[in-house]
Coordinates of C-alpha atoms (C1' of nucleotides) in Angstrom, one line a residue:
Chain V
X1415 CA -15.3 1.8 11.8
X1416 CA -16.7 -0.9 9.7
X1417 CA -14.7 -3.9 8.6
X1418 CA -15.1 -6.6 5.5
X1419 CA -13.6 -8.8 2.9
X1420 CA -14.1 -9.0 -0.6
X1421 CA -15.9 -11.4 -2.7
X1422 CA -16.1 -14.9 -1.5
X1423 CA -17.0 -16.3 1.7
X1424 CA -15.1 -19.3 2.7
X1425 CA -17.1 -19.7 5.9
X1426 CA -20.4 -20.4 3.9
X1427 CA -18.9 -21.6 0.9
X1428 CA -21.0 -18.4 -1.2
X1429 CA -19.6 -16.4 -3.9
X1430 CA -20.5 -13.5 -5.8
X1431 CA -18.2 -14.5 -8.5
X1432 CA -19.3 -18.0 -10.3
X1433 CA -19.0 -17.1 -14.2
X1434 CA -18.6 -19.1 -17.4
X1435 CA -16.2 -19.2 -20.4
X1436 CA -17.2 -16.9 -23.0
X1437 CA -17.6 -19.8 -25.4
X1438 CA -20.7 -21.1 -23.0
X1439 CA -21.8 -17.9 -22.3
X1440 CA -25.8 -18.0 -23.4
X1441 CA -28.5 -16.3 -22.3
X1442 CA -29.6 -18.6 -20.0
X1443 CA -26.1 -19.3 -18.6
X1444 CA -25.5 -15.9 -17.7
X1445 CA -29.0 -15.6 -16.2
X1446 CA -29.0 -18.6 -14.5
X1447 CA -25.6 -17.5 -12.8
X1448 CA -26.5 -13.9 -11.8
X1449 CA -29.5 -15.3 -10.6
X1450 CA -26.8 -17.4 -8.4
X1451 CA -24.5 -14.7 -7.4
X1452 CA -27.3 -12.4 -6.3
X1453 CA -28.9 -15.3 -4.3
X1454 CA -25.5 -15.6 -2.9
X1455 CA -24.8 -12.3 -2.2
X1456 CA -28.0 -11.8 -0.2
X1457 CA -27.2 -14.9 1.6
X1458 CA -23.2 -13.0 2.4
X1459 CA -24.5 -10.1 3.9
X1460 CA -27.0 -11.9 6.1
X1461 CA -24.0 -13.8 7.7
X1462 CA -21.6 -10.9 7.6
X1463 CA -24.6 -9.1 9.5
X1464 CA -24.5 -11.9 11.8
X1465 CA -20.8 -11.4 12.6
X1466 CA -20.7 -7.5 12.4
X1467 CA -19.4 -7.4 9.5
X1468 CA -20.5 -4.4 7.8
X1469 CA -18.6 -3.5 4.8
X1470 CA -18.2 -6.0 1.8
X1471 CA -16.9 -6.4 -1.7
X1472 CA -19.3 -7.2 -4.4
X1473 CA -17.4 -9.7 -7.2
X1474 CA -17.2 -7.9 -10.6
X1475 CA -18.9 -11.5 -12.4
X1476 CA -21.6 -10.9 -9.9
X1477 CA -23.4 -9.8 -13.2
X1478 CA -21.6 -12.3 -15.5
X1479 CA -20.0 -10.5 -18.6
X1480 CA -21.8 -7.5 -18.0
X1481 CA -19.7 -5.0 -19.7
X1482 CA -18.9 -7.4 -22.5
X1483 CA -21.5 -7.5 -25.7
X1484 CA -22.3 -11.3 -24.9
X1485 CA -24.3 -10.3 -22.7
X1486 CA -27.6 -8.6 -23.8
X1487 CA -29.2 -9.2 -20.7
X1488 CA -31.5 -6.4 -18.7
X1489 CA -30.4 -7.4 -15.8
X1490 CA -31.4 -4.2 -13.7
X1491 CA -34.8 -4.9 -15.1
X1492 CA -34.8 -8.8 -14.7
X1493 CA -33.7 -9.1 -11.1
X1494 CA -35.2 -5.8 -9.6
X1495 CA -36.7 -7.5 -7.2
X1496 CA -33.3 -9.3 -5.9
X1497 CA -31.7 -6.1 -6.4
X1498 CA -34.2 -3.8 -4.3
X1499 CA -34.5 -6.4 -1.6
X1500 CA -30.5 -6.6 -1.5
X1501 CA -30.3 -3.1 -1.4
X1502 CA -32.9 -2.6 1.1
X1503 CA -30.9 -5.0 3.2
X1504 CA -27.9 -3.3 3.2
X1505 CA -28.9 0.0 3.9
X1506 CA -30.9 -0.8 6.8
X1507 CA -27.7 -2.0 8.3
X1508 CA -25.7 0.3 7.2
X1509 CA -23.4 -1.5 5.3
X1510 CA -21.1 -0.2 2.7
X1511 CA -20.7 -2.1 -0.4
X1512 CA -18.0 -1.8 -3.1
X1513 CA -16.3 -3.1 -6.6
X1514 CA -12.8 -3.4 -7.4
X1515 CA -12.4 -4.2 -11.1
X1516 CA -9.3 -6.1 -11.6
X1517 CA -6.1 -6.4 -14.3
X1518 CA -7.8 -5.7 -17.3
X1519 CA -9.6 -2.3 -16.2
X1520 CA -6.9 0.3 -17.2
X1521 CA -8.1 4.0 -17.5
X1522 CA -4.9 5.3 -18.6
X1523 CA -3.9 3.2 -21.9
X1524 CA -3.3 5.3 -25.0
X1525 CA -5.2 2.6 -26.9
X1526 CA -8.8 4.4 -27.1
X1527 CA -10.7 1.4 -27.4
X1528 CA -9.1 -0.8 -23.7
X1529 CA -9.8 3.0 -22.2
X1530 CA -13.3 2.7 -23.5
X1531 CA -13.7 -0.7 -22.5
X1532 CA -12.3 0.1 -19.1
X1533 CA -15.1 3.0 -19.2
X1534 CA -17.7 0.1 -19.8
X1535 CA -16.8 -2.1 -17.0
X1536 CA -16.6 1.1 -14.2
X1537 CA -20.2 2.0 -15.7
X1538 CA -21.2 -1.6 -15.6
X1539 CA -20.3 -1.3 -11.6
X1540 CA -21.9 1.8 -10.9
X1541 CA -25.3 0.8 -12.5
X1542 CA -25.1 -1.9 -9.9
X1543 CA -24.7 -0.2 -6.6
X1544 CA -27.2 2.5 -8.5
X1545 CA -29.4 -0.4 -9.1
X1546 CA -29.2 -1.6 -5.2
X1547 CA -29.8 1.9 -4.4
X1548 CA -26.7 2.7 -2.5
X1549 CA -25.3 6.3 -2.0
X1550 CA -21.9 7.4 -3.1
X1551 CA -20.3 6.2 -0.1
X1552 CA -20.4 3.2 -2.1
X1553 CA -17.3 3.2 -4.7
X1554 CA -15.7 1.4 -6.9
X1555 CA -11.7 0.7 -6.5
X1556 CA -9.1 0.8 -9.3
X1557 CA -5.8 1.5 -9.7
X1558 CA -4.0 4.0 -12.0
X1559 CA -3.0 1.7 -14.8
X1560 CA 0.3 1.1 -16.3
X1561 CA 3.2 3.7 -17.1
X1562 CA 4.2 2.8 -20.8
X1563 CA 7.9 4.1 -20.0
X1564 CA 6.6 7.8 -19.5
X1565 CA 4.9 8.3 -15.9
X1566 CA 4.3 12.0 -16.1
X1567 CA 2.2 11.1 -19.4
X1568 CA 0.5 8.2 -18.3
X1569 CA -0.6 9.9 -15.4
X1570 CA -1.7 13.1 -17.6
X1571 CA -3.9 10.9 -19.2
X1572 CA -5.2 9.4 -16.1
X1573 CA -6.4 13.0 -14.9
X1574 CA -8.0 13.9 -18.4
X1575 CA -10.0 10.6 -18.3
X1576 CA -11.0 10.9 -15.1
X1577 CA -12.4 14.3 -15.2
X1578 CA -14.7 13.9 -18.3
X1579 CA -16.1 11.1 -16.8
X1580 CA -19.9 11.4 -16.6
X1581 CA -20.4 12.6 -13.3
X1582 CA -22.3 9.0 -12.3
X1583 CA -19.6 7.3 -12.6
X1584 CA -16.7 9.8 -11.3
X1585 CA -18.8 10.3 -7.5
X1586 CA -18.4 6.7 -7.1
X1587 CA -14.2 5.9 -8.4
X1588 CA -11.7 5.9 -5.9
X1589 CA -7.7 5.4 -6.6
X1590 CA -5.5 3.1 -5.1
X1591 CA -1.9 2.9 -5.0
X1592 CA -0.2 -0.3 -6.1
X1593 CA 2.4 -2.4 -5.2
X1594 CA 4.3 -1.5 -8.3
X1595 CA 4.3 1.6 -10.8
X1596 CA 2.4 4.3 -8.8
X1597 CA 2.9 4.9 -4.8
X1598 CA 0.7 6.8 -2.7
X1599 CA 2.2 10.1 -3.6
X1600 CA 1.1 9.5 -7.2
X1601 CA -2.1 8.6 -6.0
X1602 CA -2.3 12.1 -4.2
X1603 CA -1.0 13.5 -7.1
X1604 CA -4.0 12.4 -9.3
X1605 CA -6.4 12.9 -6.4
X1606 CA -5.3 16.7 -6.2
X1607 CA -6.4 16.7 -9.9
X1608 CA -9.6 15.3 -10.0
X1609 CA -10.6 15.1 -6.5
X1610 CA -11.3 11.2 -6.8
X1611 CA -10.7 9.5 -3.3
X1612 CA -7.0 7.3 -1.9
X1613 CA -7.5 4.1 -0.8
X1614 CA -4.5 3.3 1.5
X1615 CA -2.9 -0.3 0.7
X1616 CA -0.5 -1.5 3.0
X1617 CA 0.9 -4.5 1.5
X1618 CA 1.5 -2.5 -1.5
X1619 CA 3.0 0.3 0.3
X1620 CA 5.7 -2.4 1.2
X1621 CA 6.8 -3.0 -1.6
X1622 CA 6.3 1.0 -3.3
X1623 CA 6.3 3.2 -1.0
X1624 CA 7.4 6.3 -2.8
X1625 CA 8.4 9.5 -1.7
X1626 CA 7.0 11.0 1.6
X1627 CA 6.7 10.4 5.1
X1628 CA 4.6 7.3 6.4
X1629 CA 2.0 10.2 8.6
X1630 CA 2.0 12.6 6.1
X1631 CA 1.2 10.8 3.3
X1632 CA -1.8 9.0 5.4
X1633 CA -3.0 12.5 6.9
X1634 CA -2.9 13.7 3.4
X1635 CA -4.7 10.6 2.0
X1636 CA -7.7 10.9 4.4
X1637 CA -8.3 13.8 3.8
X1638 CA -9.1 13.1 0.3
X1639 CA -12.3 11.7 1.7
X1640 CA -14.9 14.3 1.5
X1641 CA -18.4 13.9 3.6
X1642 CA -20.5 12.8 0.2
X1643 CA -17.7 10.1 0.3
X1644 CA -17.6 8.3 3.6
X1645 CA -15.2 7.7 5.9
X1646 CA -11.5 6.7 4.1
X1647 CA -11.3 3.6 3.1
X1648 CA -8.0 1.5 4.0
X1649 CA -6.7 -2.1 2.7
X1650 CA -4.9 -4.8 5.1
X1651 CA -3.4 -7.9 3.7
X1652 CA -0.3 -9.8 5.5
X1653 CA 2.7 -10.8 3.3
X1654 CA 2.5 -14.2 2.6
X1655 CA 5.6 -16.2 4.3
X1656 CA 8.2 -17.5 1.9
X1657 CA 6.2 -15.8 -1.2
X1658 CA 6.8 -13.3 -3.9
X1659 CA 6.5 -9.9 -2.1
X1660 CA 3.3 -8.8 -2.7
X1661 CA 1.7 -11.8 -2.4
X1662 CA -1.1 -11.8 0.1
X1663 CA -1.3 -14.0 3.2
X1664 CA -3.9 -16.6 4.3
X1665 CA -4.9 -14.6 7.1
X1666 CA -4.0 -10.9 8.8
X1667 CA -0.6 -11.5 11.1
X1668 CA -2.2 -10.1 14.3
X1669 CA 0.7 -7.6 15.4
X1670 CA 1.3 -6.2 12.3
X1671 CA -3.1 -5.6 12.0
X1672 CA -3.4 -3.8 15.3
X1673 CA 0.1 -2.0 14.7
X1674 CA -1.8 -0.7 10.8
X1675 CA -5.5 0.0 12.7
X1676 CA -3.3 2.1 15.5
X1677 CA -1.4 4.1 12.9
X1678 CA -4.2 4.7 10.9
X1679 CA -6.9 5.7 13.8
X1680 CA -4.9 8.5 14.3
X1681 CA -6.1 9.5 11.3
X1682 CA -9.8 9.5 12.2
X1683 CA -12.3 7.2 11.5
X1684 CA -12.1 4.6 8.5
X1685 CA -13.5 1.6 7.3
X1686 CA -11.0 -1.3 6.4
X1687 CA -11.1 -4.2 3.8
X1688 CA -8.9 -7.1 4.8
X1689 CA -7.8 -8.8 1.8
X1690 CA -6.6 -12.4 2.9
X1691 CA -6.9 -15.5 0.9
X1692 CA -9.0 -17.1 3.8
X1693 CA -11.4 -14.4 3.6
X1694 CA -14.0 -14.1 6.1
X1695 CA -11.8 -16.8 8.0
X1696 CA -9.5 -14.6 7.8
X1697 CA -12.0 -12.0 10.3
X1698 CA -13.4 -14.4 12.4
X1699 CA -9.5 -15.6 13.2
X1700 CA -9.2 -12.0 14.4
X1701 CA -12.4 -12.5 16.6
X1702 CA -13.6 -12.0 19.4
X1703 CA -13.3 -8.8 17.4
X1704 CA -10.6 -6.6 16.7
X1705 CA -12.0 -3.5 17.3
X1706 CA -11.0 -4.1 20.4
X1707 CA -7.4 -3.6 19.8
X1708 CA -8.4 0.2 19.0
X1709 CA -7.3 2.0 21.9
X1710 CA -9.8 3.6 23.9
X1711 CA -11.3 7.3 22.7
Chain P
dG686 C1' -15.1 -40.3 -15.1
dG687 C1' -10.9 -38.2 -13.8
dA688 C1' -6.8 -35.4 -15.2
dA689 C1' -5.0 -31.8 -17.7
dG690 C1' -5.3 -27.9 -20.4
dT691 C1' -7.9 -23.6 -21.6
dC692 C1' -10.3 -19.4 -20.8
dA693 C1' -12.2 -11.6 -22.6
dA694 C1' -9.7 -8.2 -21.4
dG695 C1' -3.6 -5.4 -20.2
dT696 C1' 0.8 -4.5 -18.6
dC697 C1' 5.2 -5.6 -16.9
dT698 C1' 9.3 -8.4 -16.2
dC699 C1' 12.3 -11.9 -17.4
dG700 C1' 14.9 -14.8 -20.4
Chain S
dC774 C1' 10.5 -10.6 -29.0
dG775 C1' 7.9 -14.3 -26.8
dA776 C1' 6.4 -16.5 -22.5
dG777 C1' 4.8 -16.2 -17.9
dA778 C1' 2.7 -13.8 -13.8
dC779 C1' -1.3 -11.8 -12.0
dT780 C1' -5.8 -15.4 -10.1
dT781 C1' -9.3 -19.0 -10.2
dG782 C1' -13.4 -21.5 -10.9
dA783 C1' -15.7 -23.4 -14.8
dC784 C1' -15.6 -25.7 -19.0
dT785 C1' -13.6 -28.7 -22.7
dT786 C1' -10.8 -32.1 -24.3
dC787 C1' -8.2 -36.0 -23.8
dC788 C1' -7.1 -40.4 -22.0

DNA sequence: GGAAGTCAAGTCTCG
DNA sequence: CGAGACTTGACTTCC
């Protein structure tokens, strides 16, 4: 089992994510900031290495703009180097790196054009872990979109999407089910359809969990992992006290983490990204390490 | 020079 | 039907 966080690490104060206004976005901006978020990056999974930490989520401005015509960089040609050596890095440590694009990604829409830019930005992702030279255990994260008062449909449309996407970027997508219009039996669903991958979200389980039975649904969902795709990947957050369900915690509440990694290692093995505001904080306040609270083999 | 307002994108909910 | 939430640092404008 590998364990990570996405993004930003508070620890070090590094971040794969510093970006710029499209108003200020020139050339040299953008450069000068993927320049930044690369250096950063390489300097993230040096101390994640350093901690154990082997599994990590690359910010989607780590190329700022990417997807977006502004930028006209060639970045894959520009920063080979930083992108080899990265790449290099991770693999020789056996980490597993990952994208999660966020709101605005929607595969589903029945506007053509936010589908095709939502095509854009999950190419954009792929190029980069193709650029690093990471295998397919490496994927990028999205959700199933919104439901435009007709689930059946929007969900129909998800599937037909999905499965004439070039096969580049469809080895690397992986579903997840949110906290809101599609549970993990809709997630399931879709996965039976296309064969894409369920990442299991706790905190959005919560709040939709759907129909189904806690253990079925996560025996079902793991097993949507084939061997070209790794072990399953899972998502911990905490709710955060006295918040808007949904909203995710500072840090992991301890009894609730090892009561989710106890449930789940029944499962098999898996790899889990804990999404806390405090980040890699969030880890290290699990420390000395919380494999531990596995149960013996 | 500090505070406040604004910023690519989509969808849902609330008033 | 329009505003706000989602999430957040960076940039611009205003005082």
């Amino acid at each position: 089992m590998r364990i990570g966080y996405p993004c930003v690490s508070r620890l070090t104060g590094r971040t794969t994510n510093h970006e710029t206004i499209l108003r200020a976005a020139t050339p040299e901006k953008l450069r000068a900031l993927a320049r930044q978020n690369l250096a950063d990056l390489r300097e993230i999974l040096r101390h994640n290495l350093a901690h154990g930490w082997l599994l990590f989520r690359i910010g989607s401005s780590v190329i700022p703009f990417a997807s977006h015509p502004v930028n006209t960089l060639n970045w894959q040609a520009e920063f080979r180097d930083e992108l080899t050596d990265i790449g290099a890095f991770a693999r020789q440590h056996d980490m597993r790196l990952s994208f999660h694009p966020g709101q605005y990604t929607v595969l589903n829409s029945p506007d053509p054009e936010i589908v095709r830019r939502a095509i854009e930005e999950i190419a954009y992702s792929a190029a980069f872990l193709d650029a690093l030279g990471m295998d397919t255990t490496c994927k990028i994260v999205i959700h199933l979109g919104g439901t435009y008062g007709d689930k059946p449909a929007a969900l129909g449309r998800f599937v037909e999407t999905a499965t004439t996407l070039r096969d580049s970027l469809r080895r690397r997508l992986v579903i997840e089910n949110d906290e809101r219009c599609y549970a993990p039996a809709d997630a399931l669903w879709v996965s039976e359809r296309t064969g894409l991958p369920v990442v299991f979200d706790n905190l959005h389980y919560a709040a939709n969990p759907g129909p189904g039975a806690l253990d079925d649904l996560l025996a079902r969902v793991f097993a949507t992992w084939k061997p070209a795709d790794g072990v399953p990947k899972v998502h911990f957050s905490s709710q955060a006290p006295g918040s808007r369900p949904g909203h995710h915690a500072d840090y992991a509440h301890p009894d609730e983490f090892r009561d989710w990694l106890v449930r789940w290692s029944r499962f098999g093995d898996f790899d889990l990204m804990l999404e806390a505001k405090a980040k890699d904080a969030a880890l290290l306040a699990l420390s000395p390490d919380p494999l531990t609270l596995l149960p013996a083999p």
